[in-house]
PDB file of C-alpha atoms in Angstrom:
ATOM      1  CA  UNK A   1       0.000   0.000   0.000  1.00 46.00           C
ATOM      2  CA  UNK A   2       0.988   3.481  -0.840  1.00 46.00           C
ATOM      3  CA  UNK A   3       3.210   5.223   2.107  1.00 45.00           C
ATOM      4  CA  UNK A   4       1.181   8.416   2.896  1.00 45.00           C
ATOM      5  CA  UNK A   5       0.636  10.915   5.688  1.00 52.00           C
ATOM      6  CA  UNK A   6      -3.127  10.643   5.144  1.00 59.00           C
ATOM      7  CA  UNK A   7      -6.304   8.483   6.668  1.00 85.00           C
ATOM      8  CA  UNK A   8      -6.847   5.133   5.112  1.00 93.00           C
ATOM      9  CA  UNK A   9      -9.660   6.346   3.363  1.00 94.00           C
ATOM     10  CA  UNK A  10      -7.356   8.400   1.294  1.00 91.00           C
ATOM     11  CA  UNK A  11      -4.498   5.807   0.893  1.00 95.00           C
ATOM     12  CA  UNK A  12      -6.619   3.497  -0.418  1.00 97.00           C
ATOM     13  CA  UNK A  13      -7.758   6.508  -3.284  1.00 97.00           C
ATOM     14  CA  UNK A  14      -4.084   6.850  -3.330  1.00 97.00           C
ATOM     15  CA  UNK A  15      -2.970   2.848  -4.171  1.00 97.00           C
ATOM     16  CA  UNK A  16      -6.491   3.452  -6.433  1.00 97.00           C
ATOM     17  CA  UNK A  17      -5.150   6.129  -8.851  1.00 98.00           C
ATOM     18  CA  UNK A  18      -1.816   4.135  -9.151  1.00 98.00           C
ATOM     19  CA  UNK A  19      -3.207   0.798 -10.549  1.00 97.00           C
ATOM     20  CA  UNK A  20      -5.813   3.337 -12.877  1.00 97.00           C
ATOM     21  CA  UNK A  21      -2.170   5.014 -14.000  1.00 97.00           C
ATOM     22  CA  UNK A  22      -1.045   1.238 -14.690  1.00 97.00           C
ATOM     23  CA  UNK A  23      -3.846  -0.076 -15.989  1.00 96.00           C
ATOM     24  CA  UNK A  24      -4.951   3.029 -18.432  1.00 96.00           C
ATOM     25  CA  UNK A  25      -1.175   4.192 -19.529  1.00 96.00           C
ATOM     26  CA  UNK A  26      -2.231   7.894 -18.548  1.00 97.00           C
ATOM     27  CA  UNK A  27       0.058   9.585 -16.305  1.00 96.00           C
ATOM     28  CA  UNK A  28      -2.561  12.302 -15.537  1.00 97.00           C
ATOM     29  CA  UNK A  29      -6.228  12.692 -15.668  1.00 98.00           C
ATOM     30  CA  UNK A  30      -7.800  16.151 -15.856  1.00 98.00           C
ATOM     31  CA  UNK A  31     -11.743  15.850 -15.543  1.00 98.00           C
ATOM     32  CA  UNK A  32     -13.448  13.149 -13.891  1.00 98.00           C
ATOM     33  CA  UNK A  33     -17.166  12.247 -14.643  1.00 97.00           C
ATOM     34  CA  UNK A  34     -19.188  10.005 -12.533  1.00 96.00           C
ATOM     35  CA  UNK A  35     -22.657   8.814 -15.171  1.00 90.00           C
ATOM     36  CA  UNK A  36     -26.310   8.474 -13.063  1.00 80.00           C
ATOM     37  CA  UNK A  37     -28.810   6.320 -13.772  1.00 68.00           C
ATOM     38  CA  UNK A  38     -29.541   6.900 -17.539  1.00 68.00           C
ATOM     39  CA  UNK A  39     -26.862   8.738 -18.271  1.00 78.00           C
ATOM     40  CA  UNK A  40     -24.655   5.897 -19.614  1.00 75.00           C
ATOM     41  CA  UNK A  41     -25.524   6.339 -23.517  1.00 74.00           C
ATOM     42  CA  UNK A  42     -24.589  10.243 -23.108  1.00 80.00           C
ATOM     43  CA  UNK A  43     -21.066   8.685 -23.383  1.00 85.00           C
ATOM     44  CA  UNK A  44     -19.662   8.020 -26.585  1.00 82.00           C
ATOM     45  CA  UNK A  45     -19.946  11.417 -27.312  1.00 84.00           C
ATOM     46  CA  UNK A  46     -17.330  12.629 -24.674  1.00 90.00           C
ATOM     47  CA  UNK A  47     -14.412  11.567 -26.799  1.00 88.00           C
ATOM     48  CA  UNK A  48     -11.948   8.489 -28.410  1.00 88.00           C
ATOM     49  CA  UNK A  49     -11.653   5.865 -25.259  1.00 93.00           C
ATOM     50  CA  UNK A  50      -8.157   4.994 -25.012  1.00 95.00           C
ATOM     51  CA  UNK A  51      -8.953   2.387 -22.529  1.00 96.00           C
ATOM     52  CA  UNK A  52     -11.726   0.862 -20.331  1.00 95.00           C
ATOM     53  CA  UNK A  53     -11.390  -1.191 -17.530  1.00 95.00           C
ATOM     54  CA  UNK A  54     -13.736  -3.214 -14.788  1.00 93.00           C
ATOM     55  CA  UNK A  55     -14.623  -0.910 -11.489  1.00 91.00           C
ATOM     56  CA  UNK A  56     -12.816  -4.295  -9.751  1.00 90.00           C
ATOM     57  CA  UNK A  57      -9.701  -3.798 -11.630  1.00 92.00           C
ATOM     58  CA  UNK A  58      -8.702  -0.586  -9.189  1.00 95.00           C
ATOM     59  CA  UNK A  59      -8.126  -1.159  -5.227  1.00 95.00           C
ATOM     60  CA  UNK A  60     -11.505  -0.334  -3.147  1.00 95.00           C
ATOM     61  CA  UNK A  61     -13.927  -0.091  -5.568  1.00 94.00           C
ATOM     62  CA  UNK A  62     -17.102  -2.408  -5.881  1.00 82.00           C
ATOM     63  CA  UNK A  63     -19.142  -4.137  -8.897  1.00 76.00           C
ATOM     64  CA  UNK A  64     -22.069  -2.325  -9.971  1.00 69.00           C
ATOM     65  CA  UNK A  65     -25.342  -3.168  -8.246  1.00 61.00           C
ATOM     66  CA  UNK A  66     -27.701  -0.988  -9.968  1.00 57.00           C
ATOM     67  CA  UNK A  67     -29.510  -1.458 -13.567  1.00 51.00           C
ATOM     68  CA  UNK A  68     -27.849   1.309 -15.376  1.00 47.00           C
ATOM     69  CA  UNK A  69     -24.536   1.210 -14.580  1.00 48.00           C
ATOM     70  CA  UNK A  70     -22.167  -0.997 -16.266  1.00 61.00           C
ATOM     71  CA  UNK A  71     -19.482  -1.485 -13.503  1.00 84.00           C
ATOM     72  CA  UNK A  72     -16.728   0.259 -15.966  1.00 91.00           C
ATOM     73  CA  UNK A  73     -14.664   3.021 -15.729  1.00 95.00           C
ATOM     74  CA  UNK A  74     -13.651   4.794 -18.831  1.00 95.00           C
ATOM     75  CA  UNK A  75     -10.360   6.596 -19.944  1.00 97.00           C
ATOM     76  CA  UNK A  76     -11.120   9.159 -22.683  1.00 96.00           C
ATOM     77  CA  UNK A  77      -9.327  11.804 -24.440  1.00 94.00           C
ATOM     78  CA  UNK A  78     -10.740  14.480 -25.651  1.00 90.00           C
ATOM     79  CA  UNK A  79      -9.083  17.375 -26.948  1.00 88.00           C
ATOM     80  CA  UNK A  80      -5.692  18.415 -25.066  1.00 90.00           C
ATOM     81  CA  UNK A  81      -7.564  17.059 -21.833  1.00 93.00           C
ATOM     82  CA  UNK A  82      -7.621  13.299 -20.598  1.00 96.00           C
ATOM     83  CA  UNK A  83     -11.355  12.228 -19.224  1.00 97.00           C
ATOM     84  CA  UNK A  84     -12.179   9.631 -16.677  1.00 97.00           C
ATOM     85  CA  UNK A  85     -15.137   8.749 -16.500  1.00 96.00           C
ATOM     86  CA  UNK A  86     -17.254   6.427 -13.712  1.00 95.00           C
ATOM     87  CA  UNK A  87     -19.588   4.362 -15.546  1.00 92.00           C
ATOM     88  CA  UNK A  88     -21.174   3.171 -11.957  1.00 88.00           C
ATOM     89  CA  UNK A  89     -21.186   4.185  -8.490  1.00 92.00           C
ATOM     90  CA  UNK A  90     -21.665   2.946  -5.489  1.00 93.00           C
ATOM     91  CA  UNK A  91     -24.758   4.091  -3.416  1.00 95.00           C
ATOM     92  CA  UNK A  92     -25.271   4.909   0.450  1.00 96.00           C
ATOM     93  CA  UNK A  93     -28.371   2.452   0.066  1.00 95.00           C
ATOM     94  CA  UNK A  94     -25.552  -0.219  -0.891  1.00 94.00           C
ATOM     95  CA  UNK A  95     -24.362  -0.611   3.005  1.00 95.00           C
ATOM     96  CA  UNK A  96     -20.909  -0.445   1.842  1.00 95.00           C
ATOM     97  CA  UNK A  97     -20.180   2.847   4.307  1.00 96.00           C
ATOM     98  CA  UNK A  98     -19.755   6.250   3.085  1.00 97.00           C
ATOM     99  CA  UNK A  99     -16.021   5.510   2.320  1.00 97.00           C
ATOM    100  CA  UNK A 100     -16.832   3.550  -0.657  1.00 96.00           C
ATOM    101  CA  UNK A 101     -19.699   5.962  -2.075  1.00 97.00           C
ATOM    102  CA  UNK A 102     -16.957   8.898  -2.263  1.00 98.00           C
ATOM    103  CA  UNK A 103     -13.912   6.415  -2.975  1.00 97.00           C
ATOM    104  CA  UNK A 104     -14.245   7.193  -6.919  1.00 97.00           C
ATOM    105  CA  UNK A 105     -14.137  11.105  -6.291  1.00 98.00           C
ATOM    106  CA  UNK A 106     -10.931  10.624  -3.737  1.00 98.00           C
ATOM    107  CA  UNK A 107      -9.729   8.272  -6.624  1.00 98.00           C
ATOM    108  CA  UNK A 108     -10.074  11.070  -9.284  1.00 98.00           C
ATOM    109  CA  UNK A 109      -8.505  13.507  -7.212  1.00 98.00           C
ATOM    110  CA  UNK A 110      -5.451  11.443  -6.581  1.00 98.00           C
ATOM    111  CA  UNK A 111      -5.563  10.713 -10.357  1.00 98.00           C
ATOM    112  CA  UNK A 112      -4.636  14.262 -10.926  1.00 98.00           C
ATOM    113  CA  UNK A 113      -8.476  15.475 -11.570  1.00 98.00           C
ATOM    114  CA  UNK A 114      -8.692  19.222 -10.793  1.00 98.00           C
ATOM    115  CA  UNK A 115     -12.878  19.043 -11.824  1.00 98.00           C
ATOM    116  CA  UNK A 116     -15.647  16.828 -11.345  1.00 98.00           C
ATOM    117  CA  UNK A 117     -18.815  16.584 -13.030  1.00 97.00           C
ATOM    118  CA  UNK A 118     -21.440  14.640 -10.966  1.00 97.00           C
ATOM    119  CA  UNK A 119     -24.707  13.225 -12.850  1.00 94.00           C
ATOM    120  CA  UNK A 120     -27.843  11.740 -11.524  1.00 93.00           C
ATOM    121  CA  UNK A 121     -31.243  10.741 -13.209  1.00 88.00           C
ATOM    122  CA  UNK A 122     -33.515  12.682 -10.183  1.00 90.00           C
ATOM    123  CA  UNK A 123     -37.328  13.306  -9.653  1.00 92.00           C
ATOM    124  CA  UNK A 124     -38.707  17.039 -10.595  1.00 94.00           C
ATOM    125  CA  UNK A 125     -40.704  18.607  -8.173  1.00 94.00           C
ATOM    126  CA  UNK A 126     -40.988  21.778 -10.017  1.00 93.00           C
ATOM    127  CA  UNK A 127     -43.618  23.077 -12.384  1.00 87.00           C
ATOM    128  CA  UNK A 128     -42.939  22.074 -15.706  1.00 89.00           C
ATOM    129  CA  UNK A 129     -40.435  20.176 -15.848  1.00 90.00           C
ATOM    130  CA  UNK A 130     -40.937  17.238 -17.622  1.00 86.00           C
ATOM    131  CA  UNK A 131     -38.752  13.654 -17.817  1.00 85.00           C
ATOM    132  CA  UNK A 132     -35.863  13.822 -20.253  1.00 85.00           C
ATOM    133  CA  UNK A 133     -34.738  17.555 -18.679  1.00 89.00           C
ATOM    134  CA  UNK A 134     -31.614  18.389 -17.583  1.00 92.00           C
ATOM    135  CA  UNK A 135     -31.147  20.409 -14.763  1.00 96.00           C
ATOM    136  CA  UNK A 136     -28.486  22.118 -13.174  1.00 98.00           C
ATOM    137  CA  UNK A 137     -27.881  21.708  -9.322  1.00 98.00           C
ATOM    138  CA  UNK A 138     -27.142  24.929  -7.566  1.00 98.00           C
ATOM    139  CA  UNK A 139     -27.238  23.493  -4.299  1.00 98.00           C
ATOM    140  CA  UNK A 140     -28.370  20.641  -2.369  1.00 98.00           C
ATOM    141  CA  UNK A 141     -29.630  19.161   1.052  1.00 98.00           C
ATOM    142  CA  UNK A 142     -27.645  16.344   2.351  1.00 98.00           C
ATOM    143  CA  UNK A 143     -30.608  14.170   4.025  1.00 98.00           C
ATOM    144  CA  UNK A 144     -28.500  11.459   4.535  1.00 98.00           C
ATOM    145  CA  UNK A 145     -27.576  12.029   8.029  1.00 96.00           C
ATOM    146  CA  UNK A 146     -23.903  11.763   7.577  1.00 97.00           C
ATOM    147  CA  UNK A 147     -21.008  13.331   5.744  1.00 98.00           C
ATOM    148  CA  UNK A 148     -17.527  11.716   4.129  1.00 97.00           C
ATOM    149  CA  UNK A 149     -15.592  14.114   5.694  1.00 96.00           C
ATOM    150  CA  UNK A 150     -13.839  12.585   9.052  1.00 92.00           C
ATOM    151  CA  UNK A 151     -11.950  14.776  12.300  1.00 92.00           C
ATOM    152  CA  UNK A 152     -12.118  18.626  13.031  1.00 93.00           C
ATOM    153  CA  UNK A 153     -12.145  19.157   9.354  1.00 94.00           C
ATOM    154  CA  UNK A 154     -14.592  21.764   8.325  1.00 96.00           C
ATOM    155  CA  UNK A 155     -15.007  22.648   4.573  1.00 97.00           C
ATOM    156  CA  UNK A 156     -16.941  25.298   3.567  1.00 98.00           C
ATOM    157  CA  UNK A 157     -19.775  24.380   1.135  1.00 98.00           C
ATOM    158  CA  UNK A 158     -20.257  27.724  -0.232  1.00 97.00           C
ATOM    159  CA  UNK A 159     -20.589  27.411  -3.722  1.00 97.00           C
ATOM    160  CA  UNK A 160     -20.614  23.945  -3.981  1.00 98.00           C
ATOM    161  CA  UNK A 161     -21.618  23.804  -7.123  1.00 98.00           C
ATOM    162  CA  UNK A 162     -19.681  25.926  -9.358  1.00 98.00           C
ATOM    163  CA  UNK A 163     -20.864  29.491 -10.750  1.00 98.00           C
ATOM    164  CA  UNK A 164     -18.139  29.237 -13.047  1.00 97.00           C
ATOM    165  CA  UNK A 165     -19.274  26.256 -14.705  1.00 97.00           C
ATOM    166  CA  UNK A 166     -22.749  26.617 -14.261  1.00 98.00           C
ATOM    167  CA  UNK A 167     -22.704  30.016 -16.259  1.00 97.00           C
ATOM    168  CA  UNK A 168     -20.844  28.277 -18.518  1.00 96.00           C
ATOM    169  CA  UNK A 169     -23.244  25.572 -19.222  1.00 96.00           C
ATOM    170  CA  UNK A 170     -26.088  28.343 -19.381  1.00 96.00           C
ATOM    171  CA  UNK A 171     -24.275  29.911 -22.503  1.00 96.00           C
ATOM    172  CA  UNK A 172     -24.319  26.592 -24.158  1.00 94.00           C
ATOM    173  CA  UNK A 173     -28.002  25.976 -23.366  1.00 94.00           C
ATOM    174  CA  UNK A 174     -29.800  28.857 -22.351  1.00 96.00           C
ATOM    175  CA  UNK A 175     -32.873  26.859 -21.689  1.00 94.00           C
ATOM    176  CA  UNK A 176     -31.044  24.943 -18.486  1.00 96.00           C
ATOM    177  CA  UNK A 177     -33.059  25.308 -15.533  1.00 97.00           C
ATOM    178  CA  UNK A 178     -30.974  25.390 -12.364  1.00 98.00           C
ATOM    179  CA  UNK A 179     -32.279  23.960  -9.020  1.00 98.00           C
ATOM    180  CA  UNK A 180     -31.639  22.417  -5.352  1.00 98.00           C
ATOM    181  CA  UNK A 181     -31.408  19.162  -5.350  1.00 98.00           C
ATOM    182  CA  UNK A 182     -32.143  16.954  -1.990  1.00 98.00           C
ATOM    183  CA  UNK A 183     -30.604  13.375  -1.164  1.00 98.00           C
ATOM    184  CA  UNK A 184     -32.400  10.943   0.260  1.00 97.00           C
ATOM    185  CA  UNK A 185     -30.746   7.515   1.992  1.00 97.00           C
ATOM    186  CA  UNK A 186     -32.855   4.699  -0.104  1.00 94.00           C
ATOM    187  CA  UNK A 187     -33.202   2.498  -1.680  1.00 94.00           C
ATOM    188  CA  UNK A 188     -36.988   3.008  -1.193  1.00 93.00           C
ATOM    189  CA  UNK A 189     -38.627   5.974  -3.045  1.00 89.00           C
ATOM    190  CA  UNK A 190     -40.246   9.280  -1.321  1.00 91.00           C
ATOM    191  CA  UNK A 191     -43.531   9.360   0.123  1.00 92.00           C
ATOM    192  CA  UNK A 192     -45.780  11.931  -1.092  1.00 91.00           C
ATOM    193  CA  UNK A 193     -45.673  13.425   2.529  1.00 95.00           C
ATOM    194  CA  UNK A 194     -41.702  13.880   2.078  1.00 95.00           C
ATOM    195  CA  UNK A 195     -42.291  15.287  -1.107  1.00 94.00           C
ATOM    196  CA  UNK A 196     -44.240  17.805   0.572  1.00 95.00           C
ATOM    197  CA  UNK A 197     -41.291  18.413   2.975  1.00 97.00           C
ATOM    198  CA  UNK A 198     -38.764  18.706   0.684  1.00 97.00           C
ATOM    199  CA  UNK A 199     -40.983  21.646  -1.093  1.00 96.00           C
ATOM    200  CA  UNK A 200     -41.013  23.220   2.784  1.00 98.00           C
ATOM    201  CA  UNK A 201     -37.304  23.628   2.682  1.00 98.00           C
ATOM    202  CA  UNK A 202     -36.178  24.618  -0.707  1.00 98.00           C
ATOM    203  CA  UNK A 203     -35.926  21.460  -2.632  1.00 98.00           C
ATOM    204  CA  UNK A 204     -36.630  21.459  -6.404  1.00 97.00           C
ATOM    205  CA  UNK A 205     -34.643  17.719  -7.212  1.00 97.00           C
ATOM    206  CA  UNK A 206     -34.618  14.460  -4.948  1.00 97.00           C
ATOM    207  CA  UNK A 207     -32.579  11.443  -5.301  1.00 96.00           C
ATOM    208  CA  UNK A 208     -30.155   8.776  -3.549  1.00 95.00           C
ATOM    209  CA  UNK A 209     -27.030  10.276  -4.999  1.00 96.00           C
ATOM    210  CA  UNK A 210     -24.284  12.809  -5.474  1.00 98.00           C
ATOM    211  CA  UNK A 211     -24.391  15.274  -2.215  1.00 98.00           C
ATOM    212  CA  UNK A 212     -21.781  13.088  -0.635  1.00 98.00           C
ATOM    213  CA  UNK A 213     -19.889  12.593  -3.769  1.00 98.00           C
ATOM    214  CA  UNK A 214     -19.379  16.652  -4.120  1.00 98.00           C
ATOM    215  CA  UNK A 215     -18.835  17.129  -0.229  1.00 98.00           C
ATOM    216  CA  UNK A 216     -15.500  14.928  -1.028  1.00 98.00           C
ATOM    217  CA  UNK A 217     -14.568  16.390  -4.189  1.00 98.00           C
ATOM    218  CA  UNK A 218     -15.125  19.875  -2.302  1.00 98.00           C
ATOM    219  CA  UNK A 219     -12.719  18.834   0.415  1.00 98.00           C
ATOM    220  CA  UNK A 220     -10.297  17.368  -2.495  1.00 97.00           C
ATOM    221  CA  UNK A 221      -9.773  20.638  -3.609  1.00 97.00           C
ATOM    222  CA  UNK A 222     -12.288  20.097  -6.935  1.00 98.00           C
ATOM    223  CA  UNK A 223     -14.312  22.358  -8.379  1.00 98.00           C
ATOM    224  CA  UNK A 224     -17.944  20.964  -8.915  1.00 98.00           C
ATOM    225  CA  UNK A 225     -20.710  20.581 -11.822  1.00 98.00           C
ATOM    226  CA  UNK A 226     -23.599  18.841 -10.559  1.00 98.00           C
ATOM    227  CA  UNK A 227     -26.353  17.554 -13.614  1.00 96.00           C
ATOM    228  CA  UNK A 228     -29.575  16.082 -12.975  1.00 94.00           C
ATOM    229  CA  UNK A 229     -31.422  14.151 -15.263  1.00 90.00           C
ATOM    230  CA  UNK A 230     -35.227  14.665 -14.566  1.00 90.00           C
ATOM    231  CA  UNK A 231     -35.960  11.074 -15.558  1.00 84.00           C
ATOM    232  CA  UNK A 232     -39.496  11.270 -13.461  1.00 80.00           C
ATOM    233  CA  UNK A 233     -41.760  13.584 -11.723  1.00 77.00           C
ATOM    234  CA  UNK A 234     -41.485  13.163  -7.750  1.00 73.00           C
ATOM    235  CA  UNK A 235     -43.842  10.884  -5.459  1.00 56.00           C
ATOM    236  CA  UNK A 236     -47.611  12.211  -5.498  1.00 50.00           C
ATOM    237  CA  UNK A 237     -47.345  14.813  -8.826  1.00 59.00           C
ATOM    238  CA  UNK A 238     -48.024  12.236 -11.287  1.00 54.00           C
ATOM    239  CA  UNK A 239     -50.470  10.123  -9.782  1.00 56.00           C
ATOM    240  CA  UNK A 240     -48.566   7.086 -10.826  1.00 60.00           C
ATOM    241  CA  UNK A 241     -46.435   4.570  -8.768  1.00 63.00           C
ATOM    242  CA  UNK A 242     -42.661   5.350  -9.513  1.00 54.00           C
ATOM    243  CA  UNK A 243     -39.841   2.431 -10.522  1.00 62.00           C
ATOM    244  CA  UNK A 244     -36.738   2.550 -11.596  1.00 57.00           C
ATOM    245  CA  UNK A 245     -37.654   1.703 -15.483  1.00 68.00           C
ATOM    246  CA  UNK A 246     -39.200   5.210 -15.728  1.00 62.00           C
ATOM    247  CA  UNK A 247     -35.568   6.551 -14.857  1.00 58.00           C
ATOM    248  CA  UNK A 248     -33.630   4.247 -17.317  1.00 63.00           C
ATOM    249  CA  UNK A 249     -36.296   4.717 -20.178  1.00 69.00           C
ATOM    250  CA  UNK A 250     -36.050   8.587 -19.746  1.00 64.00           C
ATOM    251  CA  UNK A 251     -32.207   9.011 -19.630  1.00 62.00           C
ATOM    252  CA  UNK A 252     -32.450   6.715 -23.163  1.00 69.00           C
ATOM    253  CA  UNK A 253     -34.813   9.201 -24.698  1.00 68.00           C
ATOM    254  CA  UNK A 254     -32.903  12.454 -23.468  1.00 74.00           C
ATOM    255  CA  UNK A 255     -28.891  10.599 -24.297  1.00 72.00           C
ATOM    256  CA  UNK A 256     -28.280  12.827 -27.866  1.00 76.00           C
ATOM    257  CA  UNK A 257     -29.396  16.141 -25.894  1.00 81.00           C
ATOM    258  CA  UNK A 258     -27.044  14.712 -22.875  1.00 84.00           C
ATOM    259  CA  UNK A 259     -24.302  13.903 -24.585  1.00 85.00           C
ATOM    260  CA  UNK A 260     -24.288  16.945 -26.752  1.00 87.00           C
ATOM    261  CA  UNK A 261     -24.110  19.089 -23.030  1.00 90.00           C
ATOM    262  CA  UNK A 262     -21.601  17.133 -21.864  1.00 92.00           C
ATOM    263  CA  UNK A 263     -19.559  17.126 -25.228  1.00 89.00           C
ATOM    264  CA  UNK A 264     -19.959  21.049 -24.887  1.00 91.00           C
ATOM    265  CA  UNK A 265     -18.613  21.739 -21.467  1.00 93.00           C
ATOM    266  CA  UNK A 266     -16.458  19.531 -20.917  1.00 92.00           C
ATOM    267  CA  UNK A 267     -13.575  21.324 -23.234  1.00 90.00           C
ATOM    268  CA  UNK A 268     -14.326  24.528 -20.913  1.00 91.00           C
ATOM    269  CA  UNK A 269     -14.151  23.003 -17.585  1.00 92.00           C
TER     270      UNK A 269
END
């Protein structure tokens, strides 16, 4: 294992990026990517892959366990600027600990990623927005009841999720909505009653994803572009029972519009 001054956590992320440097034949990555629930045929328009490998190839990472991710990560170049991008993650709902939900993002960082951009397929809670619309986050609520970051360590969340890039995406599309999105634990969807709630207190996305991701890539030193997916509309709006078909259906529908965006910024991140 790699000899550092740092937490386990962090070691591990550290022996992580070394086998990805082995295993990929890049020295350096620049932007990282982490693909939601039906994001995963936005892809192919990032770039050339110059290599793929299995999740379980790199030290501390886990097989997929949700329909919609494929368990790979990807090595992509694009332009002057080498991608890596997290075909899965690994969910709080999984039981694994919050170490292994943010041990991609502490991965990427010790890969030599100075961005992050952070997907999710998410349900809408606001007024016409429809499935198949991409939103950006501009903050969130961590509902999760716990945080990646460990010890007398206090990060400011301030602008999260970047102006910078979030402007930036806005000249691309000017039709991008931006909004707060909440996370939830899961696995189980909201009741209508916490949809309700999560009105109360400023929420405009919900999901089981991402908040703890961007905490870590905040404390990494990354700056942060947060994307959901609005693959259905939340508990209670629609009048019909949510499932996770809906989300995968939706993100197939909206992949040339989401790979297009992500095509777009990415060269400007």
């Amino acid at each position: 294992m790699a000899q550092t001054d740092e937490n386990p956590n962090k070691a591990l992320a550290a022996d992580a990026a070394a086998a990805l440097r082995s295993a990929t034949g890049v020295e350096q990555h620049d932007v990282a990517l982490v693909l939601g629930s039906g994001w995963l045929p936005a892809v192919d328009a990032l770039g050339e892959a110059t290599a793929e490998i299995d999740t379980t190839d790199l030290p501390g990472f886990n097989a997929a366990a949700v329909a919609g991710h494929s368990g790979k990560i990807r090595s992509i170049r694009s332009g002057d600027r080498n991608l890596l991008v997290f075909l899965s993650r690994t969910h709080f709902y999984e039981g694994k600990g919050v170490a292994a939900v943010v041990h991609p993002v502490r991965t990427a960082a010790a890969a030599g990623c100075r961005a992050i951009v952070l997907t999710n397929g998410c349900g809408g809670l606001r007024e016409g927005w429809r499935p198949g619309q991409p939103v950006l986050i501009s903050d969130h609520i961590n509902l999760t009841a716990t945080s990646p970051i460990e010890g007398a360590n206090f990060v400011d969340l301030t602008d999260l999720y970047s102006p910078r890039l979030r402007a930036a995406c806005r000249e691309i599309d000017p039709s991008l909505d931006e909004g707060v999105y909440v996370q939830f634990p899961g696995p189980h969807y909201e009741t209508p009653a916490e949809i309700t709630m999560v009105r109360a207190i400023g929420g405009d996305l919900v999901g089981m994803s991402t908040t703890l991701e961007a905490i870590a890539a905040r404390e990494a030193g990354m700056e942060v572009l947060g994307i959901s997916l609005v693959t259905n509309l939340a508990a209670g709006l629609s009048g019909q029972p949510l499932n996770h078909q809906e989300v995968l259906e939706a993100g197939r529908a909206a992949a040339t519009r989401m790979g297009e965006l992500l095509g777009r910024i990415v060269p400007r991140i």
